[in-house]
Amino acid sequence: MADFIFSHSYLILLCPLLSFVLIGLGYLRSDNKFVSKFAITLSAISLSYALLTALTYLISVMGHHGLPYPEKIALDGAWLNFTPTLTANMGIYLDPISVMMLVVITVISLLVNIYSVGYMKGDPSFNRFFALLALFSFSMLGLVVSSNILQMFVFWELVGVSSYSLIGFWYEKPSAVAASKKAFIMTRFADAFFLLGILLVSFQSGSFSFQTLNSPETAALLNKNFIFAGMSINMLTLGTLLVFCGGWGKSAMFPLHVWLPDAMEGPTPVSSIIHSATMVVAGVYLTARMFPLFAAAETTLFVIQCIGAFTALFAAVIAITQMDIKRILAFSTLSQLGYMIFSLGAAKVCVEGGGHHEASVNLLGYSAAMYHVFTHAFFKCMLFLGAGAIIHAVHSNDIMKMGGLKSLMPKTYWSLFAACLAIAGVFPLSGFWSKDAILLSALQSGHYITFLVGLVTGGLTAFYMFRFFFLIFHGEARSELHHVHEDPWMTWPIVFLTIPTIFAGLLEHFFVHRVIPPHFEEAAHFAHPGWLPWLATLAAFLGIGGAWVLYGKGKTEAATSLKRLFGPLYTIVYNKFYMDEVWLFFTHTVVFSYIAAPIKWFDRKVVDGSMDLTGWILQVGGKGVRLAQSGQLQFYLGATVIGLIVFLFLG
Amino acid sequence: MTLSHCIALSLILCGIGLFGMLTRRNLLGILLSVEVILNGANLNFAAFAHFKAADPVAGAIFPIFVMAVSACEIAVALAIILSMYRRKKRLDVYRLEELNG
């Protein structure tokens, strides 16, 4: 029975694909209402099957007493035969994290579909939106169940393409087009390194499948040095770093983060699904998927940890100053992704024992990261959906034009209140548990600076989320509001999401102790300082308190004077540390004029020039030959006779 | 009369024909020159068959073939020349240039 369910788990992917094909090809062109119903129904089927699969998986592995949970290859078929020994398969891979992601993605996708009915009402491209949304879900589902890295890369790129078309959904807007191109090119840039990493790792290990790649044998095989340009480079470090580059771009870690805030140009449901369950968590997921291999490469883990911690703090600082409702959330996502990434990087403890350097793995970092992916998906999705509902009502993205929406949108108000508390890490909401687990893993592993960064970021998160919350809902309305009402299509998904937002904390034990990679045993016990939750909560309340003092009364005078006090510093932060400008400088000045321009010259003058020369020679030669073709038989005959005589005398 | 005489005669015929083809401007004249060359060739065949071959009849067949084929060819060529003359009222090959490539 279980096998029957597993072997049909392709249905989870098939439903969105079918929805994409049928709606996309225009078979259901006639009727918006029918299209949305169709999309929602297929999405619901997909969700039900995902739940069924998850349940079956749980039941079938519950009987398996030893940890960790085994992985299952539900479907497996040969796909590409490169050499007799190197074959890429297409398969469905079920292990704790992929099953978890299946459920999360299908839940979010269904809710976003329902929400979109309200949000996209009256849009001329209503059907195209649902088709692309289905493609997006399909690609992401395919990504998480991939059984080998090459298959994952295919879906990885599909996610990129569908996000490109969704971010640039309103293609008549130049900013949307620019944003979609930026997202696509930046992630492609990182994917190029990812592909190199795949080639390196798979070529060395002779396999694409995650099971082989994650085995200790592969790590041992890769762990050798080679000399390149006078430097000794470790193959394992290089390979894992290159693979991580893919995640670097998709999860928008510093300095490749600049595409994510711009991606807000897409419709809000798209932002919601990109930021909660798909696309940006793909990078975290990739890191987790390859974790056993990464764990063998200490340098890579250290890089991952540094990048994650830096991005978390960096994005949180920027989020404090932003005025655009969706941009605040975008930077908040970056910051939370930083948490997940550094948590994965911190899952390694260095123990100095008996004079020699030893390293062991603290799997809490891994489980905590996956747990945060899980909880974050729900409240971040809800925050975005809420932001969309507010934008829909106010017709502006500027939080300075909002205010006083509490009485007008009560359901949204209370739901977002829960989400803000959750993301700020207040007991007993879901965010508290996952963030606490992440901080604990950093502390246990002895990475005190990372721990401190996490703690400070937690306080900042609470501050900017409640700044956002108070400015929108409290105080007097700062602009004229007409006909603000809550559309049920949009409100109910938001309200529904409060359930996991509040209660996902109950799953903490399950996640932390069960969701660990199949190649590891549960780690030894680490100390669990009792003061940590208090400290984290204190940071959160400090942040909320700060926000209340500055913005809670709906007044912004105190904030304005503080802004003036910080003057230039504020300007720098408000302009996102000028990272966009740095990139522009890099691409326009460095790349365009010092790399692209010489190449263009070479192409135009040398490559095209030689081709043009060939053409010119042929043309002139043709003209000469044509002169000889007079059609005069006697001329031909004369030439023949003379030629014959010449040959006779020569030969 | 030896083989050399026959070859010399056929060379003379070929030379006359060639000279005619190269110098005549009249299409009919060129056609006649072609005939002279063919006859030179025929003479060669017949002479070699007569002096060298074991079975002279086999060699004599070739001139007959050549004559038959050239007769057909001349018929076609004459038809073309006639129709051309009807159109253009002239047969000067230097003036019939619109057929060139």
Short mmCIF file of C-alpha atoms in Angstrom, two decimals, chain A residues 298 348-351 357-361:
data_model
loop_
_atom_site.label_atom_id
_atom_site.label_comp_id
_atom_site.label_asym_id
_atom_site.label_seq_id
_atom_site.Cartn_x
_atom_site.Cartn_y
_atom_site.Cartn_z
CA GLU A 298 35.10 22.72 6.80
CA LYS A 348 30.02 21.88 12.85
CA VAL A 349 31.91 21.92 16.10
CA CYS A 350 35.64 22.13 16.35
CA VAL A 351 36.94 20.33 19.38
CA HIS A 357 42.28 19.11 15.87
CA GLU A 358 39.01 17.23 15.71
CA ALA A 359 35.72 18.13 14.19
CA SER A 360 32.32 16.71 14.74
CA VAL A 361 28.94 17.59 13.38
#
